[in-house]
Amino acid sequence: MPGHAFRRVLRLLVALVALPGTAQTAPAPAEPRAPATDGSHETQATTTESPPSWVAPTRIDRVGRILAPVYVNGSGPYAFVVDTGASRSAIAPRLVTALALEDEPGATVTLRGITGTEQVPSIRVRRLEYGHVALDDQLLPVVRPGIFANADGILGVEGLEGSCLHADFLRQTISIDRGKCPRAKPGWLRVPAELRFGQLFTVQGRIGRTRVTIIVDTGAERTLGNRALLEALDLQQHAEDPANRAQVMGATSRSQPGSMIPAPEIRIAGIAVTRTQVTFGEFDVFGLWSLEDQPALLLGMDVVGAADALMIDYRREELRLLPTGSAFAARTGSRVPGSRLR
């Protein structure tokens, strides 16, 4: 199982009003440069000859994540974590400093994360660009540095209406394009989805024999379950075991207790997810989504990143996954020993 070191303290970030999660490994972004003054994109210098790996798959020693190249006020690209569980983007303090961005006078943003709510400062950017999406006059929360690892910000789902997000964990590439996703080739599994609270992507599935609502969150490191799911699976005794206790840290300064427990098989349409550790708890975010009273699961990158590729089609409201298979085995000569999508 990837990430045994996270059994005691987990960083699992998600929100509707401002934020999401980080992972432990990713390419280090190049040093930022001053924004261009002629309206064109100013490209950063890099210290490597090859382009960065924007998509990192989940492996035995790490939880993967998805980064997107983002231009801020014409400068970049900067590495922003793609978070399908966040309704808006956020920016790291170091990028605010590097670009000499000023706080919006008197403007704070309510940050609602997994573990609670707090007010944070914000800055206004003239333009935020990624893929074929361009957003003007954006008010971005400035979130504490520990959230970002070595990324420059968080890319939320604003602006993704009618778009296709495609992350290829084998080729370590990402694309964000306007319009529906291209026709899926053989091997891809298609799952009908529902958009809730704007662009929050949810699917229906089962864990063991229990029906569950599943939130697909590329910004969360780890998979979370609510109290209703814990009780439906009759795992309360495991949750009381001190050896399973974990402290969950979110986008805010608050933390909440949880219990990391081996879960039954998760099934999503024709996909089976095995050997998954789920952290159960009474996390604030499930109440924010009005899911506290029904079994619900937040599917993090510990599971999503174990696939070969992912597409989220916001126009068709459809999730597509290319399960871990022969392509991965041929490339590495082994199989991911943690969570498996098959």
Coordinates of C-alpha atoms in Angstrom, one line a residue:
M1 CA 0.0 0.0 0.0
P2 CA 1.6 3.3 -1.0
G3 CA 2.2 5.8 1.8
H4 CA 2.5 3.7 5.0
A5 CA 4.3 6.8 6.5
F6 CA 1.0 8.7 6.4
R7 CA -0.8 6.4 8.9
R8 CA -0.4 9.0 11.7
V9 CA -0.8 12.3 10.0
L10 CA -2.6 12.8 6.7
R11 CA -2.9 15.8 4.5
L12 CA -6.2 15.6 2.8
L13 CA -7.5 18.9 1.4
V14 CA -10.8 19.6 -0.3
A15 CA -13.4 22.3 -0.4
L16 CA -16.3 23.9 -2.1
V17 CA -15.4 27.5 -1.4
A18 CA -11.7 27.4 -1.7
L19 CA -9.5 24.3 -1.6
P20 CA -8.0 20.9 -1.8
G21 CA -5.0 18.7 -1.5
T22 CA -1.4 18.0 -2.1
A23 CA 0.8 15.0 -2.8
Q24 CA 4.3 14.2 -1.6
T25 CA 6.1 14.1 -4.9
A26 CA 6.0 16.2 -8.1
P27 CA 8.4 18.0 -10.4
A28 CA 9.9 21.1 -8.9
P29 CA 8.7 24.1 -10.8
A30 CA 11.2 26.5 -12.3
E31 CA 12.0 29.7 -10.7
P32 CA 9.3 32.3 -11.5
R33 CA 10.1 35.3 -13.7
A34 CA 8.5 38.7 -13.8
P35 CA 5.3 38.9 -15.8
A36 CA 5.4 40.0 -19.5
T37 CA 4.4 43.6 -20.1
D38 CA 3.4 43.2 -23.8
G39 CA 0.4 40.9 -23.2
S40 CA 2.3 37.8 -24.4
H41 CA 3.2 34.8 -22.3
E42 CA 6.6 35.0 -20.7
T43 CA 8.1 31.6 -20.5
Q44 CA 10.1 30.5 -17.5
A45 CA 13.7 29.3 -17.8
T46 CA 14.1 25.7 -16.5
T47 CA 17.1 23.9 -15.1
T48 CA 16.4 20.7 -17.0
E49 CA 16.6 20.0 -20.7
S50 CA 13.4 17.9 -20.8
P51 CA 9.9 19.2 -20.1
P52 CA 8.5 18.6 -16.6
S53 CA 6.4 15.6 -15.8
W54 CA 3.1 17.2 -15.0
V55 CA 1.4 14.0 -14.0
A56 CA 2.8 11.7 -11.3
P57 CA 1.3 8.3 -10.9
T58 CA 0.7 6.6 -7.5
R59 CA 3.5 4.2 -6.6
I60 CA 4.5 2.1 -3.6
D61 CA 6.5 5.0 -2.1
R62 CA 4.3 7.9 -3.0
V63 CA 0.9 9.2 -3.8
G64 CA 0.6 10.7 -7.2
R65 CA -0.9 14.0 -8.3
I66 CA -1.9 16.0 -11.3
L67 CA -0.2 19.3 -12.1
A68 CA -1.3 21.8 -14.8
P69 CA 0.9 24.5 -16.4
V70 CA -0.8 27.8 -15.5
Y71 CA -0.1 31.3 -16.6
V72 CA -0.7 34.1 -14.1
N73 CA -1.0 37.6 -15.5
G74 CA 0.9 36.4 -18.6
S75 CA 3.8 34.9 -16.6
G76 CA 4.6 31.2 -16.4
P77 CA 3.9 28.5 -16.7
Y78 CA 3.6 27.7 -13.0
A79 CA 2.8 24.3 -11.6
F80 CA -0.8 24.2 -10.0
V81 CA -2.3 21.1 -8.5
V82 CA -5.4 20.1 -10.4
D83 CA -8.2 19.7 -7.8
T84 CA -11.6 18.4 -9.0
G85 CA -12.9 18.8 -5.4
A86 CA -12.3 22.6 -5.2
S87 CA -14.8 25.1 -6.6
R88 CA -12.1 27.8 -7.0
S89 CA -8.4 28.1 -7.4
A90 CA -5.8 29.3 -4.9
I91 CA -2.3 30.6 -4.9
A92 CA 0.8 29.9 -2.9
P93 CA 2.4 32.7 -0.8
R94 CA 5.7 32.3 -2.6
L95 CA 4.2 33.0 -6.0
V96 CA 2.4 36.0 -4.6
T97 CA 5.8 37.3 -3.5
A98 CA 7.6 36.4 -6.7
L99 CA 5.1 38.2 -8.9
A100 CA 4.8 41.1 -6.5
L101 CA 1.0 40.7 -6.2
E102 CA -0.8 42.8 -3.6
D103 CA -3.5 41.7 -1.2
E104 CA -7.0 42.8 -2.1
P105 CA -7.7 45.6 0.5
G106 CA -10.2 44.3 3.0
A107 CA -11.0 41.2 1.0
T108 CA -10.9 37.9 2.7
V109 CA -12.2 34.5 1.4
T110 CA -14.1 31.9 3.4
L111 CA -12.0 28.7 3.1
R112 CA -14.1 25.6 3.7
G113 CA -12.0 22.5 3.8
I114 CA -12.2 18.9 5.1
T115 CA -11.5 19.9 8.7
G116 CA -13.3 23.2 9.1
T117 CA -13.7 26.8 8.0
E118 CA -11.6 30.0 8.3
Q119 CA -11.0 33.4 6.7
V120 CA -7.9 33.8 4.6
P121 CA -6.5 36.8 2.7
S122 CA -6.9 37.0 -1.1
I123 CA -5.2 38.7 -4.1
R124 CA -6.7 39.7 -7.4
V125 CA -5.1 38.5 -10.7
R126 CA -5.9 40.0 -14.0
R127 CA -5.8 36.7 -15.9
L128 CA -5.5 33.0 -15.1
E129 CA -4.8 30.7 -18.1
Y130 CA -4.5 27.0 -18.5
G131 CA -5.1 24.8 -21.5
H132 CA -7.9 26.4 -23.6
V133 CA -9.3 28.1 -20.5
A134 CA -8.8 31.8 -19.7
L135 CA -10.3 33.5 -16.6
D136 CA -10.2 37.2 -16.1
D137 CA -10.3 39.3 -12.9
Q138 CA -9.9 36.4 -10.4
L139 CA -9.9 36.8 -6.6
L140 CA -7.7 34.0 -5.3
P141 CA -7.3 32.8 -1.7
V142 CA -3.7 32.9 -0.4
V143 CA -3.3 29.7 1.6
R144 CA -0.7 28.7 4.1
P145 CA 2.5 27.3 2.5
G146 CA 2.4 23.8 4.0
I147 CA -0.5 22.9 1.7
F148 CA 1.3 23.2 -1.6
A149 CA 4.5 21.1 -1.1
N150 CA 6.5 22.4 -4.1
A151 CA 3.6 23.5 -6.2
D152 CA 2.7 27.1 -7.0
G153 CA -1.1 26.9 -6.5
I154 CA -4.3 25.0 -6.7
L155 CA -6.4 24.8 -9.9
G156 CA -10.1 24.5 -9.0
V157 CA -12.9 23.6 -11.3
E158 CA -14.1 27.2 -12.2
G159 CA -14.0 27.5 -15.9
L160 CA -14.2 23.8 -16.6
E161 CA -17.8 23.8 -17.7
G162 CA -18.1 21.9 -20.9
S163 CA -14.4 20.9 -20.9
C164 CA -12.4 17.7 -21.0
L165 CA -9.7 17.0 -18.4
H166 CA -7.3 14.2 -19.6
A167 CA -4.5 13.0 -17.3
D168 CA -2.3 10.2 -18.7
F169 CA -0.3 8.6 -15.8
L170 CA 1.8 6.5 -18.2
R171 CA 3.0 9.3 -20.4
Q172 CA 2.8 11.8 -17.5
T173 CA 0.9 14.4 -19.5
I174 CA -2.2 16.5 -19.0
S175 CA -4.6 18.3 -21.3
I176 CA -7.6 20.6 -20.6
D177 CA -9.6 21.2 -23.7
R178 CA -12.9 22.9 -24.5
G179 CA -15.7 20.5 -25.6
K180 CA -16.4 16.9 -24.9
C181 CA -13.6 14.3 -24.6
P182 CA -12.5 12.4 -27.7
R183 CA -14.0 8.9 -28.4
A184 CA -12.5 6.4 -25.9
K185 CA -10.4 3.6 -27.3
P186 CA -10.8 0.0 -26.3
G187 CA -10.0 -0.7 -22.7
W188 CA -11.4 2.5 -21.3
L189 CA -14.3 2.2 -18.8
R190 CA -17.1 4.8 -18.9
V191 CA -19.0 5.8 -15.7
P192 CA -22.0 8.1 -15.7
A193 CA -21.5 11.0 -13.3
E194 CA -23.5 13.8 -11.8
L195 CA -22.4 17.4 -11.3
R196 CA -23.3 18.7 -7.8
F197 CA -22.8 22.1 -6.3
G198 CA -21.6 23.4 -9.6
Q199 CA -18.8 21.2 -11.0
L200 CA -18.3 18.7 -8.1
F201 CA -18.0 15.4 -9.9
T202 CA -19.8 12.5 -8.2
V203 CA -20.5 8.9 -9.3
Q204 CA -22.4 6.0 -7.7
G205 CA -20.8 2.8 -6.6
R206 CA -20.6 0.1 -3.9
I207 CA -18.2 -0.6 -1.2
G208 CA -18.7 -4.2 -0.2
R209 CA -22.5 -4.5 -0.3
T210 CA -23.2 -0.9 0.6
R211 CA -24.3 1.7 -2.0
V212 CA -22.2 4.8 -1.8
T213 CA -21.9 8.2 -3.3
I214 CA -18.4 8.8 -4.5
I215 CA -16.7 12.2 -5.0
V216 CA -13.8 12.1 -7.4
D217 CA -11.2 14.4 -5.9
T218 CA -7.8 14.7 -7.7
G219 CA -6.7 17.2 -5.0
A220 CA -6.9 14.8 -2.1
E221 CA -4.0 12.5 -1.3
R222 CA -6.0 9.9 0.5
T223 CA -9.5 8.3 0.2
L224 CA -11.9 9.4 3.0
G225 CA -15.2 7.9 4.3
N226 CA -17.9 9.5 6.4
R227 CA -19.4 8.2 9.6
A228 CA -22.5 6.9 7.9
L229 CA -20.3 4.7 5.6
L230 CA -18.3 3.4 8.6
E231 CA -21.5 2.3 10.3
A232 CA -23.0 0.8 7.2
L233 CA -19.8 -1.4 6.8
D234 CA -19.9 -2.3 10.5
L235 CA -16.3 -1.2 11.0
Q236 CA -16.8 0.8 14.3
Q237 CA -14.7 -1.7 16.3
H238 CA -11.8 -1.2 13.9
A239 CA -12.2 2.6 14.3
E240 CA -11.8 2.3 18.0
D241 CA -8.4 0.5 17.7
P242 CA -5.6 2.9 18.7
A243 CA -3.4 1.4 16.0
N244 CA -5.7 2.8 13.3
R245 CA -5.9 6.3 14.5
A246 CA -4.8 9.1 12.2
Q247 CA -4.9 12.9 12.4
V248 CA -6.3 14.6 9.3
M249 CA -5.0 18.0 8.3
G250 CA -6.9 20.1 5.7
A251 CA -6.7 23.4 4.0
T252 CA -7.4 25.3 7.2
S253 CA -5.4 25.4 10.4
R254 CA -7.7 22.9 12.1
S255 CA -7.2 19.1 12.2
Q256 CA -9.6 16.3 12.8
P257 CA -9.2 12.8 14.1
G258 CA -9.8 9.8 11.8
S259 CA -9.2 6.1 11.6
M260 CA -7.4 4.5 8.7
I261 CA -8.9 1.1 8.0
P262 CA -8.6 -1.5 5.2
A263 CA -11.8 -1.3 3.2
P264 CA -13.8 -3.9 1.3
E265 CA -13.7 -3.9 -2.5
I266 CA -15.0 -0.7 -4.1
R267 CA -16.9 -1.1 -7.3
I268 CA -17.7 1.7 -9.7
A269 CA -19.6 0.4 -12.8
G270 CA -17.2 -2.2 -14.2
I271 CA -14.2 -1.1 -12.1
A272 CA -13.1 -2.9 -9.0
V273 CA -10.8 -1.1 -6.6
T274 CA -9.0 -3.4 -4.2
R275 CA -6.6 -3.1 -1.2
T276 CA -7.7 0.4 -0.3
Q277 CA -7.1 2.0 3.1
V278 CA -10.0 4.4 3.8
T279 CA -9.7 7.1 6.5
F280 CA -13.1 7.3 8.3
G281 CA -14.2 10.3 10.4
E282 CA -16.8 13.0 11.0
F283 CA -15.2 15.4 8.5
D284 CA -16.8 18.8 8.1
V285 CA -16.7 18.6 4.3
F286 CA -19.3 15.9 4.1
G287 CA -21.7 18.1 6.0
L288 CA -20.9 21.0 3.6
W289 CA -21.9 18.7 0.7
S290 CA -25.1 17.5 2.6
L291 CA -23.7 14.0 2.6
E292 CA -23.3 13.4 6.3
D293 CA -26.3 11.2 6.7
Q294 CA -25.7 8.8 3.8
P295 CA -22.7 6.6 3.0
A296 CA -20.2 8.7 1.1
L297 CA -16.6 8.3 -0.1
L298 CA -14.1 10.8 -1.3
L299 CA -11.9 9.0 -3.8
G300 CA -8.4 10.5 -3.6
M301 CA -5.2 10.2 -5.6
D302 CA -4.1 7.1 -3.7
V303 CA -6.7 5.3 -5.9
V304 CA -7.2 7.5 -8.9
G305 CA -3.4 7.8 -9.4
A306 CA -3.1 4.0 -9.7
A307 CA -5.0 4.0 -13.0
D308 CA -3.2 4.2 -16.3
A309 CA -5.2 7.3 -17.4
L310 CA -8.2 9.4 -16.4
M311 CA -10.7 11.5 -18.3
I312 CA -13.3 13.8 -16.8
D313 CA -15.9 14.9 -19.4
Y314 CA -17.7 17.9 -17.9
R315 CA -19.9 18.2 -21.0
R316 CA -21.2 14.6 -21.1
E317 CA -21.0 14.3 -17.2
E318 CA -18.9 11.2 -17.6
L319 CA -15.9 9.7 -15.9
R320 CA -13.5 7.5 -17.9
L321 CA -10.8 5.4 -16.5
L322 CA -8.1 3.3 -18.1
P323 CA -7.6 0.6 -15.4
T324 CA -4.1 -0.5 -14.5
G325 CA -3.2 -3.2 -17.0
S326 CA -0.7 -4.7 -19.4
A327 CA 0.6 -1.3 -20.5
F328 CA 1.8 -0.5 -17.0
A329 CA 3.2 -4.0 -16.4
A330 CA 5.1 -3.9 -19.7
R331 CA 6.6 -0.6 -18.8
T332 CA 7.7 -1.4 -15.3
G333 CA 7.8 -5.2 -15.1
S334 CA 5.6 -5.0 -12.0
R335 CA 2.2 -4.1 -10.6
V336 CA 1.3 -1.4 -8.2
P337 CA 1.1 -3.2 -4.8
G338 CA -1.3 -0.7 -3.3
S339 CA -4.8 0.2 -4.4
R340 CA -5.7 -1.4 -7.7
L341 CA -8.2 -0.5 -10.4
R342 CA -9.0 -3.4 -12.6

